[in-house]
Amino acid sequence: MTDTSNDISVGSLTELQNINNVQRTNKLCDAFQKTFNCEPKFFVNVPGRVNLIGEHIDYCGYPVLPMAIEQSILLAVAPSEDRYLHITNTNERYKPLKCPIDNIIVQVPENGTPPEWYNYFLCGVKGIYDELPNGPQWGMLVTVSGNIPPAAGLSSSSALVSAATLCTSFVNKFSLNKTTLADISAKCERYIGTQGGGMDQAIAFLAIEGCAQYIEWEPLTATSTALPSNAFFVIANSLTKANKAATSDFNQRVIECRLACRILAKSANLPWRELERFSTLQKRLQCSLTDFERFADRILTRDLYSRDDIINFLEVDENEFENQLLTPNTKHLEKFKLRQRAMHVIQESIRVTRFREVATKSNNIEELGKLMRESHLSLNELYECSHENLNRLVDISDRFNISARLTGAGWGGCIVAICDSLETSSKYIAELKEKYFKNLPDYDENEADNIVFVTNPQRGATIYLNAQ
Ligand code: ADP
Ligand code: NG1
């Protein structure tokens, strides 16, 4: 089923079993029945994603090119009259939560420990509750089953938030289209503390089976991008976890981009307080990406900017700097790399445009691979969000003549590689197992299919009714 409409698709339990396999669905149903002593009324399936190219540029307003993967967050849900949320998980590692619908609080620890898992779910619930004209009417019974590797750059957190948004709107009979749900989910995931750009939630809702999506912002649109029939994408999880809400690394990059943008805007005598995203500024300057790159290169001359450098240039006081231009978890920062971050963002955006052109007009896998490899280099050197284990995976790939790059936020997580045939991808996977995974203590051979695998573009968020 190819669904190009903006309405959420609704399918049957049998369709769900075909997509997510009978075993996983039955296990989820059993867990739900055992906990709540009743049948789920419906299921929600939201996929993870792999971003092919366009990393750390969504929050600067530039288009990205992700696709949905097979791994997903799957929920079994029933409305509850008791005005409580009862959230449980098939994985015992994730403890259950019961909380009243009239008092939803997303709790984020400030000591560098990751938030409890259900806070991501509560982000989605709160996102919808804040929109409901008469407030929430129903509680919910929910059991979560997830198989997206967590904290690995494949968007497990956004799939969880988006699934929560979708089931909350459905239970409260609040019908919203895909783009609105994606917008709400992107905004409400920020309750967890990270200032993400919206790519993950956009692909979660707007993905279409068989193609990647070229996602643009303001307004949010997704254009299907067919990939060359001889391109096979392999995902390899470095098994180095990176929980983005537990550190300030992610927000630091967002802030550095915003500050760089404001300095460029002020240099161009524009109202810099209104301009925090590179893409908006570029539009105001009415210039091409290449001209914008030249402009940034000319203005952002220093390798390192101190707080005082920025405060003096923008002519603001310490108070405005800390409270208007930084986030709570970046207030302590003293040094900022504005030039390097700006260069990455602009050059990566040029690579996205080029990748899309090559993908749609030719089957030139080598050229696509070259762009992915350049992307990784830039993420490693200019954006400094790679990790030694990701670099090792990319090096092993290089030596095997395969181009790869980190995917997602980085600092750990996965790489994505491009192969020119299924046969090459099988040999490549064997090579990664031999050279990288074999001696890794965390590597479990039985889990190999979820650690290093070929992936194909899947459909986005779907509701499946349990018509029993
Ligand atoms: P990612 O790159 O996977 O989105 P994040 O660090 O942003 O990584 O989010 C990972 C967090 O999402 C986990 O630490 C956990 O709290 C939550 N999460 C992911 N998958 C599940 C799951 N199956 N069940 C419960 N929580 C999950
Ligand atoms: P992941 O890998 O899911 O943490 C994050 C952001 C995206 C995007 C990428 C980098 C969130 C929820 N997601 O993704 O918006 O900026 O990093 O391209 O913050």
Short mmCIF file of C-alpha atoms and ligand atoms in Angstrom, two decimals:
data_model
loop_
_atom_site.label_atom_id
_atom_site.label_comp_id
_atom_site.label_asym_id
_atom_site.label_seq_id
_atom_site.Cartn_x
_atom_site.Cartn_y
_atom_site.Cartn_z
CA MET A 1 0.00 0.00 0.00
CA THR A 2 1.52 3.35 -1.05
CA ASP A 3 -0.08 6.19 0.84
CA THR A 4 0.57 9.68 -0.43
CA SER A 5 -2.35 11.36 1.38
CA ASN A 6 -1.81 13.56 4.42
CA ASP A 7 -4.20 11.45 6.54
CA ILE A 8 -2.86 8.81 8.89
CA SER A 9 -3.34 5.33 7.38
CA VAL A 10 -5.55 2.96 9.31
CA GLY A 11 -5.11 -0.79 8.77
CA SER A 12 -6.13 -4.09 10.30
CA LEU A 13 -4.41 -6.42 12.76
CA THR A 14 -3.61 -8.81 9.90
CA GLU A 15 -1.81 -6.03 8.02
CA LEU A 16 0.19 -5.23 11.14
CA GLN A 17 1.16 -8.87 11.53
CA ASN A 18 2.40 -8.89 7.95
CA ILE A 19 4.58 -5.85 8.58
CA ASN A 20 5.82 -6.50 12.09
CA ASN A 21 5.59 -10.27 12.15
CA VAL A 22 3.04 -12.37 13.98
CA GLN A 23 5.38 -13.28 16.82
CA ARG A 24 6.19 -9.71 17.88
CA THR A 25 2.54 -8.63 17.64
CA ASN A 26 1.28 -11.64 19.61
CA LYS A 27 3.92 -11.13 22.28
CA LEU A 28 2.80 -7.51 22.63
CA CYS A 29 -0.88 -8.52 22.81
CA ASP A 30 -0.11 -11.12 25.49
CA ALA A 31 1.86 -8.61 27.54
CA PHE A 32 -0.99 -6.08 27.25
CA GLN A 33 -3.66 -8.61 28.27
CA LYS A 34 -1.59 -9.92 31.17
CA THR A 35 -1.04 -6.41 32.55
CA PHE A 36 -4.44 -4.84 31.96
CA ASN A 37 -6.75 -7.84 31.82
CA CYS A 38 -8.39 -6.65 28.60
CA GLU A 39 -7.75 -6.55 24.84
CA PRO A 40 -5.97 -3.61 23.15
CA LYS A 41 -8.38 -1.57 21.00
CA PHE A 42 -5.73 -0.53 18.52
CA PHE A 43 -2.01 -0.54 17.72
CA VAL A 44 0.31 2.24 16.62
CA ASN A 45 3.46 1.50 14.63
CA VAL A 46 6.09 4.21 14.15
CA PRO A 47 9.36 3.44 12.34
CA GLY A 48 12.88 4.54 13.18
CA ARG A 49 14.86 6.22 10.42
CA VAL A 50 18.23 6.38 8.78
CA ASN A 51 19.36 9.70 7.41
CA LEU A 52 21.17 9.17 4.11
CA ILE A 53 22.67 12.65 4.01
CA GLY A 54 22.07 16.10 5.52
CA GLU A 55 23.28 15.79 9.11
CA HIS A 56 22.85 18.52 11.71
CA ILE A 57 21.26 20.87 9.22
CA ASP A 58 17.52 20.40 9.88
CA TYR A 59 17.63 22.79 12.84
CA CYS A 60 19.29 25.35 10.55
CA GLY A 61 16.29 25.11 8.21
CA TYR A 62 17.95 23.09 5.40
CA PRO A 63 16.45 20.04 3.65
CA VAL A 64 17.46 16.51 4.66
CA LEU A 65 17.12 13.08 3.04
CA PRO A 66 16.11 10.31 5.45
CA MET A 67 14.13 7.09 4.99
CA ALA A 68 12.16 4.98 7.46
CA ILE A 69 13.61 1.62 8.53
CA GLU A 70 11.99 -1.71 9.48
CA GLN A 71 12.67 -1.33 13.21
CA SER A 72 9.88 0.47 15.02
CA ILE A 73 8.07 1.45 18.18
CA LEU A 74 4.87 -0.57 18.35
CA LEU A 75 2.16 0.27 20.88
CA ALA A 76 -0.89 -1.68 22.02
CA VAL A 77 -3.45 0.78 23.36
CA ALA A 78 -6.92 1.01 24.92
CA PRO A 79 -8.71 4.07 26.35
CA SER A 80 -9.13 4.08 30.14
CA GLU A 81 -12.00 5.72 32.01
CA ASP A 82 -9.99 6.28 35.19
CA ARG A 83 -8.24 9.42 33.84
CA TYR A 84 -4.81 7.84 34.38
CA LEU A 85 -2.03 6.93 31.99
CA HIS A 86 -0.79 3.40 32.56
CA ILE A 87 2.38 2.95 30.50
CA THR A 88 4.21 -0.37 30.43
CA ASN A 89 6.94 -1.90 28.28
CA THR A 90 7.57 -5.45 27.04
CA ASN A 91 11.23 -4.95 27.95
CA GLU A 92 11.65 -5.31 31.72
CA ARG A 93 14.51 -2.84 31.68
CA TYR A 94 11.90 -0.10 31.18
CA LYS A 95 9.86 0.33 34.38
CA PRO A 96 6.08 1.05 34.22
CA LEU A 97 4.47 4.39 35.02
CA LYS A 98 1.01 5.37 36.28
CA CYS A 99 0.17 9.08 36.34
CA PRO A 100 -3.00 11.23 36.29
CA ILE A 101 -3.86 12.82 32.94
CA ASP A 102 -4.40 16.18 34.65
CA ASN A 103 -0.81 16.42 35.84
CA ILE A 104 1.69 15.49 33.13
CA ILE A 105 5.23 16.42 34.09
CA VAL A 106 8.22 15.60 31.88
CA GLN A 107 11.16 15.07 34.22
CA VAL A 108 14.67 15.66 32.95
CA PRO A 109 17.56 15.12 35.39
CA GLU A 110 20.19 17.88 35.41
CA ASN A 111 23.09 15.70 36.53
CA GLY A 112 23.96 14.19 33.16
CA THR A 113 22.00 10.97 33.64
CA PRO A 114 19.56 10.06 30.84
CA PRO A 115 15.85 10.74 31.49
CA GLU A 116 13.63 7.78 32.46
CA TRP A 117 12.25 6.31 29.22
CA TYR A 118 8.59 7.17 29.86
CA ASN A 119 9.43 10.89 29.85
CA TYR A 120 9.75 10.63 26.04
CA PHE A 121 6.25 9.16 25.99
CA LEU A 122 4.98 11.93 28.25
CA CYS A 123 6.42 14.53 25.83
CA GLY A 124 4.05 13.21 23.16
CA VAL A 125 1.08 13.04 25.52
CA LYS A 126 1.68 16.61 26.71
CA GLY A 127 2.16 17.79 23.11
CA ILE A 128 -1.38 16.69 22.27
CA TYR A 129 -2.97 17.66 25.61
CA ASP A 130 -1.70 21.22 25.07
CA GLU A 131 -3.63 21.32 21.78
CA LEU A 132 -6.92 19.79 22.94
CA PRO A 133 -9.58 22.56 23.12
CA ASN A 134 -11.33 20.95 26.14
CA GLY A 135 -8.33 19.21 27.70
CA PRO A 136 -7.87 15.44 27.86
CA GLN A 137 -11.00 13.31 28.28
CA TRP A 138 -9.54 9.82 28.46
CA GLY A 139 -6.79 7.98 30.25
CA MET A 140 -4.90 5.25 28.39
CA LEU A 141 -3.62 1.74 28.86
CA VAL A 142 -0.43 1.36 26.85
CA THR A 143 2.16 -1.36 26.32
CA VAL A 144 5.27 -0.46 24.30
CA SER A 145 7.34 -2.87 22.23
CA GLY A 146 10.43 -1.33 20.62
CA ASN A 147 13.20 -2.85 18.49
CA ILE A 148 14.98 0.29 17.28
CA PRO A 149 18.46 0.18 18.87
CA PRO A 150 18.22 2.93 21.53
CA ALA A 151 20.65 5.88 21.63
CA ALA A 152 22.10 4.79 18.28
CA GLY A 153 21.12 7.63 15.93
CA LEU A 154 18.18 5.72 14.39
CA SER A 155 15.60 7.87 16.18
CA SER A 156 14.22 5.49 18.78
CA SER A 157 13.32 8.48 20.96
CA SER A 158 11.41 10.34 18.24
CA ALA A 159 9.56 7.17 17.23
CA LEU A 160 8.49 6.81 20.87
CA VAL A 161 7.42 10.47 21.14
CA SER A 162 5.60 10.33 17.79
CA ALA A 163 3.83 7.09 18.73
CA ALA A 164 2.68 8.74 21.97
CA THR A 165 1.42 11.79 20.07
CA LEU A 166 -0.50 9.64 17.61
CA CYS A 167 -2.15 7.35 20.16
CA THR A 168 -3.07 10.28 22.43
CA SER A 169 -4.78 12.14 19.60
CA PHE A 170 -6.60 8.96 18.51
CA VAL A 171 -7.84 8.10 22.01
CA ASN A 172 -9.09 11.67 22.48
CA LYS A 173 -10.81 11.63 19.06
CA PHE A 174 -8.67 14.57 17.97
CA SER A 175 -8.08 13.98 14.30
CA LEU A 176 -4.86 15.52 12.98
CA ASN A 177 -3.08 15.08 9.66
CA LYS A 178 0.46 13.76 9.28
CA THR A 179 2.22 17.12 8.90
CA THR A 180 0.49 18.58 11.96
CA LEU A 181 1.37 15.49 14.01
CA ALA A 182 4.99 15.74 12.81
CA ASP A 183 5.12 19.42 13.78
CA ILE A 184 3.60 18.80 17.21
CA SER A 185 5.89 15.82 17.83
CA ALA A 186 9.00 17.82 16.89
CA LYS A 187 8.01 20.66 19.21
CA CYS A 188 7.03 18.47 22.14
CA GLU A 189 10.17 16.31 22.02
CA ARG A 190 12.00 19.52 23.00
CA TYR A 191 10.44 19.12 26.50
CA ILE A 192 13.20 16.52 26.97
CA GLY A 193 15.73 19.35 26.64
CA THR A 194 17.24 18.85 23.17
CA GLN A 195 16.61 21.44 20.46
CA GLY A 196 16.12 19.01 17.54
CA GLY A 197 15.16 20.22 14.09
CA GLY A 198 12.20 18.00 13.24
CA MET A 199 13.71 15.54 10.73
CA ASP A 200 12.98 12.45 12.84
CA GLN A 201 9.34 13.21 13.51
CA ALA A 202 8.80 14.35 9.90
CA ILE A 203 10.04 11.06 8.44
CA ALA A 204 8.23 9.10 11.17
CA PHE A 205 4.91 10.42 9.83
CA LEU A 206 5.62 11.19 6.17
CA ALA A 207 7.68 8.16 5.11
CA ILE A 208 6.47 6.18 2.10
CA GLU A 209 7.46 2.62 1.36
CA GLY A 210 10.14 2.27 -1.29
CA CYS A 211 11.62 5.78 -1.29
CA ALA A 212 13.63 8.22 0.74
CA GLN A 213 12.03 11.59 1.47
CA TYR A 214 13.48 15.00 0.66
CA ILE A 215 12.20 16.99 3.63
CA GLU A 216 11.89 20.76 3.51
CA TRP A 217 10.78 23.19 6.22
CA GLU A 218 8.45 26.16 6.59
CA PRO A 219 6.15 24.73 5.44
CA LEU A 220 7.02 21.12 6.17
CA THR A 221 6.91 19.07 2.96
CA ALA A 222 8.23 15.65 2.00
CA THR A 223 8.99 14.81 -1.62
CA SER A 224 9.53 11.16 -2.48
CA THR A 225 12.99 10.50 -3.82
CA ALA A 226 13.43 7.18 -5.59
CA LEU A 227 16.87 5.69 -4.96
CA PRO A 228 18.89 3.94 -7.68
CA SER A 229 17.69 0.34 -7.99
CA ASN A 230 21.26 -0.89 -7.57
CA ALA A 231 21.83 1.05 -4.29
CA PHE A 232 21.80 -1.01 -1.09
CA PHE A 233 22.13 0.79 2.22
CA VAL A 234 23.80 -1.00 5.12
CA ILE A 235 23.45 0.20 8.70
CA ALA A 236 26.10 -0.79 11.24
CA ASN A 237 25.69 0.01 14.90
CA SER A 238 29.03 0.84 16.55
CA LEU A 239 27.41 -0.31 19.83
CA THR A 240 28.64 2.92 21.41
CA LYS A 241 25.56 4.51 22.96
CA ALA A 242 24.96 8.25 22.89
CA ASN A 243 21.94 9.53 24.80
CA LYS A 244 21.45 13.05 23.48
CA ALA A 245 19.44 14.32 26.44
CA ALA A 246 22.17 13.36 28.93
CA THR A 247 24.84 15.76 27.63
CA SER A 248 24.99 19.33 26.31
CA ASP A 249 26.86 18.33 23.10
CA PHE A 250 23.79 18.41 20.85
CA ASN A 251 22.46 21.74 22.12
CA GLN A 252 25.94 23.23 21.99
CA ARG A 253 26.01 22.60 18.22
CA VAL A 254 22.53 24.12 17.82
CA ILE A 255 23.60 27.18 19.80
CA GLU A 256 26.85 27.59 17.87
CA CYS A 257 24.87 27.59 14.61
CA ARG A 258 22.41 30.16 15.95
CA LEU A 259 25.20 32.45 17.22
CA ALA A 260 27.08 32.16 13.91
CA CYS A 261 23.88 33.07 12.10
CA ARG A 262 23.31 36.13 14.29
CA ILE A 263 26.85 37.36 13.74
CA LEU A 264 26.45 36.98 9.98
CA ALA A 265 23.08 38.76 10.11
CA LYS A 266 24.50 41.67 12.13
CA SER A 267 27.44 41.95 9.72
CA ALA A 268 24.90 42.30 6.92
CA ASN A 269 23.06 45.04 8.87
CA LEU A 270 19.97 42.89 9.23
CA PRO A 271 17.76 42.66 12.37
CA TRP A 272 19.86 39.83 13.83
CA ARG A 273 17.57 39.14 16.82
CA GLU A 274 14.92 37.89 14.37
CA LEU A 275 17.34 35.66 12.49
CA GLU A 276 18.54 32.47 14.16
CA ARG A 277 18.50 29.96 11.29
CA PHE A 278 21.02 30.01 8.44
CA SER A 279 18.36 29.19 5.84
CA THR A 280 16.22 32.20 6.85
CA LEU A 281 19.24 34.49 6.69
CA GLN A 282 20.28 33.07 3.31
CA LYS A 283 16.79 33.80 1.98
CA ARG A 284 16.97 37.37 3.33
CA LEU A 285 20.33 37.82 1.60
CA GLN A 286 18.83 36.38 -1.61
CA CYS A 287 22.01 34.51 -2.39
CA SER A 288 22.94 30.97 -3.43
CA LEU A 289 24.41 28.43 -0.99
CA THR A 290 27.81 28.93 -2.62
CA ASP A 291 27.66 32.70 -2.17
CA PHE A 292 26.44 32.19 1.39
CA GLU A 293 29.45 29.95 2.03
CA ARG A 294 31.78 32.67 0.71
CA PHE A 295 30.08 35.26 2.92
CA ALA A 296 30.43 33.06 6.04
CA ASP A 297 34.05 32.34 5.15
CA ARG A 298 34.78 36.07 4.94
CA ILE A 299 33.01 37.08 8.17
CA LEU A 300 33.66 34.18 10.55
CA THR A 301 37.43 34.43 10.64
CA ARG A 302 38.27 33.03 14.07
CA ASP A 303 38.77 29.40 15.00
CA LEU A 304 37.42 30.03 18.48
CA TYR A 305 35.07 32.73 19.79
CA SER A 306 34.90 33.57 23.51
CA ARG A 307 31.73 34.74 25.25
CA ASP A 308 33.16 38.27 25.29
CA ASP A 309 33.92 38.19 21.56
CA ILE A 310 30.27 37.42 20.84
CA ILE A 311 28.82 39.74 23.50
CA ASN A 312 30.93 42.64 22.17
CA PHE A 313 30.14 41.97 18.54
CA LEU A 314 26.40 41.65 19.11
CA GLU A 315 26.39 44.54 21.62
CA VAL A 316 24.33 42.64 24.19
CA ASP A 317 24.78 42.31 27.95
CA GLU A 318 25.63 39.10 29.80
CA ASN A 319 22.00 38.69 30.84
CA GLU A 320 20.61 38.77 27.30
CA PHE A 321 23.42 36.51 26.10
CA GLU A 322 22.74 33.83 28.72
CA ASN A 323 18.98 33.99 28.81
CA GLN A 324 18.04 34.75 25.21
CA LEU A 325 20.86 33.22 23.20
CA LEU A 326 21.79 30.08 25.16
CA THR A 327 19.76 27.12 26.43
CA PRO A 328 19.65 26.11 30.11
CA ASN A 329 22.23 23.37 29.52
CA THR A 330 24.65 25.52 27.50
CA LYS A 331 24.83 28.51 29.87
CA HIS A 332 28.17 27.36 31.20
CA LEU A 333 29.94 27.43 27.82
CA GLU A 334 32.93 29.77 27.47
CA LYS A 335 34.19 28.97 23.94
CA PHE A 336 32.30 28.56 20.68
CA LYS A 337 33.35 27.22 17.28
CA LEU A 338 31.22 29.26 14.91
CA ARG A 339 33.23 29.15 11.70
CA GLN A 340 33.62 25.36 11.64
CA ARG A 341 29.94 24.69 12.41
CA ALA A 342 28.73 27.18 9.78
CA MET A 343 31.02 25.70 7.14
CA HIS A 344 29.75 22.21 7.85
CA VAL A 345 26.10 23.23 7.66
CA ILE A 346 26.42 25.14 4.39
CA GLN A 347 28.63 22.57 2.68
CA GLU A 348 26.46 19.68 3.89
CA SER A 349 23.41 21.42 2.41
CA ILE A 350 25.21 21.67 -0.93
CA ARG A 351 25.93 17.93 -0.67
CA VAL A 352 22.23 17.16 -0.04
CA THR A 353 21.24 19.02 -3.22
CA ARG A 354 23.91 17.19 -5.19
CA PHE A 355 23.02 13.78 -3.70
CA ARG A 356 19.39 14.21 -4.65
CA GLU A 357 20.31 15.22 -8.19
CA VAL A 358 22.60 12.21 -8.63
CA ALA A 359 20.14 9.81 -6.98
CA THR A 360 17.28 10.83 -9.23
CA LYS A 361 19.15 11.36 -12.50
CA SER A 362 21.72 8.58 -12.60
CA ASN A 363 22.70 5.30 -11.00
CA ASN A 364 26.11 6.63 -10.07
CA ILE A 365 26.65 4.87 -6.73
CA GLU A 366 30.28 5.97 -6.67
CA GLU A 367 29.29 9.64 -6.76
CA LEU A 368 26.66 9.13 -4.03
CA GLY A 369 29.30 7.32 -1.95
CA LYS A 370 31.77 10.17 -2.44
CA LEU A 371 29.24 12.66 -1.07
CA MET A 372 28.52 10.43 1.93
CA ARG A 373 32.24 10.07 2.63
CA GLU A 374 32.72 13.87 2.43
CA SER A 375 29.79 14.26 4.82
CA HIS A 376 31.49 12.01 7.36
CA LEU A 377 34.78 13.88 7.08
CA SER A 378 33.00 17.16 7.72
CA LEU A 379 31.03 15.74 10.66
CA ASN A 380 34.25 14.41 12.14
CA GLU A 381 36.48 17.42 11.57
CA LEU A 382 34.28 20.51 11.38
CA TYR A 383 31.30 19.42 13.47
CA GLU A 384 33.24 17.16 15.86
CA CYS A 385 30.31 14.85 16.48
CA SER A 386 31.87 11.57 15.43
CA HIS A 387 33.40 8.97 17.74
CA GLU A 388 36.54 6.86 17.42
CA ASN A 389 34.42 3.72 16.92
CA LEU A 390 32.40 5.36 14.13
CA ASN A 391 35.68 6.43 12.52
CA ARG A 392 36.99 2.88 12.80
CA LEU A 393 33.89 1.55 11.04
CA VAL A 394 34.28 4.17 8.29
CA ASP A 395 37.99 3.30 7.90
CA ILE A 396 37.27 -0.42 7.63
CA SER A 397 34.63 0.43 5.00
CA ASP A 398 37.12 2.61 3.09
CA ARG A 399 39.61 -0.22 2.97
CA PHE A 400 36.86 -2.45 1.55
CA ASN A 401 36.09 0.22 -1.06
CA ILE A 402 32.71 1.09 0.49
CA SER A 403 31.71 4.66 1.37
CA ALA A 404 30.10 5.23 4.74
CA ARG A 405 29.20 8.05 7.09
CA LEU A 406 27.85 8.46 10.58
CA THR A 407 24.09 8.84 10.61
CA GLY A 408 21.91 10.69 13.14
CA ALA A 409 23.32 12.97 15.78
CA GLY A 410 26.59 11.05 16.24
CA TRP A 411 28.91 10.86 19.27
CA GLY A 412 28.31 7.12 18.92
CA GLY A 413 25.49 5.17 17.28
CA CYS A 414 25.42 4.00 13.68
CA ILE A 415 27.04 4.43 10.30
CA VAL A 416 25.19 4.10 6.99
CA ALA A 417 27.05 2.75 3.95
CA ILE A 418 26.14 2.47 0.29
CA CYS A 419 26.78 -0.71 -1.74
CA ASP A 420 26.24 -1.27 -5.45
CA SER A 421 24.70 -4.76 -5.22
CA LEU A 422 23.16 -7.13 -2.70
CA GLU A 423 26.15 -9.42 -3.15
CA THR A 424 28.59 -6.63 -2.26
CA SER A 425 26.51 -5.71 0.78
CA SER A 426 26.64 -9.34 2.07
CA LYS A 427 30.42 -9.43 1.66
CA TYR A 428 30.73 -6.02 3.30
CA ILE A 429 28.62 -7.10 6.28
CA ALA A 430 30.84 -10.18 6.68
CA GLU A 431 33.91 -7.93 6.57
CA LEU A 432 32.51 -5.63 9.28
CA LYS A 433 31.71 -8.64 11.47
CA GLU A 434 35.24 -9.95 11.04
CA LYS A 435 37.13 -6.66 11.42
CA TYR A 436 34.95 -4.74 13.89
CA PHE A 437 32.28 -6.77 15.66
CA LYS A 438 33.92 -10.14 16.29
CA ASN A 439 36.05 -9.06 19.23
CA LEU A 440 33.65 -6.52 20.71
CA PRO A 441 32.44 -7.55 24.22
CA ASP A 442 28.93 -6.09 23.62
CA TYR A 443 28.45 -7.94 20.32
CA ASP A 444 25.88 -10.72 20.47
CA GLU A 445 25.93 -12.91 17.35
CA ASN A 446 22.23 -13.78 17.91
CA GLU A 447 21.36 -10.08 17.60
CA ALA A 448 23.52 -9.57 14.50
CA ASP A 449 20.53 -8.86 12.22
CA ASN A 450 19.66 -5.84 14.33
CA ILE A 451 23.27 -4.63 14.60
CA VAL A 452 24.53 -4.74 11.02
CA PHE A 453 21.96 -5.12 8.25
CA VAL A 454 20.71 -3.98 4.85
CA THR A 455 17.67 -1.71 5.09
CA ASN A 456 14.84 -0.78 2.72
CA PRO A 457 12.58 2.29 2.94
CA GLN A 458 9.40 1.62 4.94
CA ARG A 459 6.06 3.38 5.40
CA GLY A 460 5.45 5.95 8.13
CA ALA A 461 3.27 5.95 11.27
CA THR A 462 0.15 3.81 10.97
CA ILE A 463 -2.79 2.88 13.21
CA TYR A 464 -4.04 -0.73 13.15
CA LEU A 465 -7.45 -1.50 14.59
CA ASN A 466 -7.99 -4.59 16.69
CA ALA A 467 -11.46 -5.42 15.40
CA GLN A 468 -12.25 -8.41 17.61
P1 ADP B 1 18.04 7.87 19.55
O1 ADP B 1 19.18 8.25 18.67
O2 ADP B 1 17.81 6.39 19.54
O3 ADP B 1 16.80 8.65 19.34
P2 ADP B 1 18.15 9.16 22.16
O4 ADP B 1 19.30 9.27 23.10
O5 ADP B 1 17.61 10.43 21.63
O6 ADP B 1 18.60 8.19 20.99
O7 ADP B 1 16.94 8.36 22.87
C1 ADP B 1 17.12 7.07 23.41
C2 ADP B 1 16.14 6.89 24.55
O8 ADP B 1 14.80 6.64 24.04
C3 ADP B 1 16.44 5.67 25.41
O9 ADP B 1 17.44 5.94 26.37
C4 ADP B 1 15.07 5.41 26.06
O10 ADP B 1 14.83 6.29 27.13
C5 ADP B 1 14.10 5.77 24.92
N1 ADP B 1 13.74 4.54 24.20
C6 ADP B 1 14.19 4.12 23.01
N2 ADP B 1 13.65 2.91 22.67
C7 ADP B 1 12.82 2.57 23.68
C8 ADP B 1 11.98 1.45 23.94
N3 ADP B 1 11.88 0.44 23.12
N4 ADP B 1 11.27 1.45 25.09
C9 ADP B 1 11.37 2.48 25.95
N5 ADP B 1 12.14 3.56 25.76
C10 ADP B 1 12.87 3.61 24.65
P1 NG1 B 2 18.94 11.67 16.62
O1 NG1 B 2 20.00 10.93 15.93
O2 NG1 B 2 17.60 10.97 16.55
O3 NG1 B 2 19.29 12.10 18.02
C1 NG1 B 2 19.13 14.34 16.15
C2 NG1 B 2 17.96 15.30 16.02
C3 NG1 B 2 17.59 15.57 14.55
C4 NG1 B 2 18.83 15.97 13.75
C5 NG1 B 2 19.93 14.92 13.97
C6 NG1 B 2 21.24 15.30 13.29
C7 NG1 B 2 16.32 15.15 17.84
C8 NG1 B 2 15.10 14.48 18.34
N1 NG1 B 2 16.78 14.73 16.67
O4 NG1 B 2 18.71 13.04 15.75
O5 NG1 B 2 16.61 16.58 14.48
O6 NG1 B 2 19.26 17.26 14.09
O7 NG1 B 2 20.23 14.77 15.36
O8 NG1 B 2 21.06 15.43 11.92
O9 NG1 B 2 16.85 16.03 18.48
#
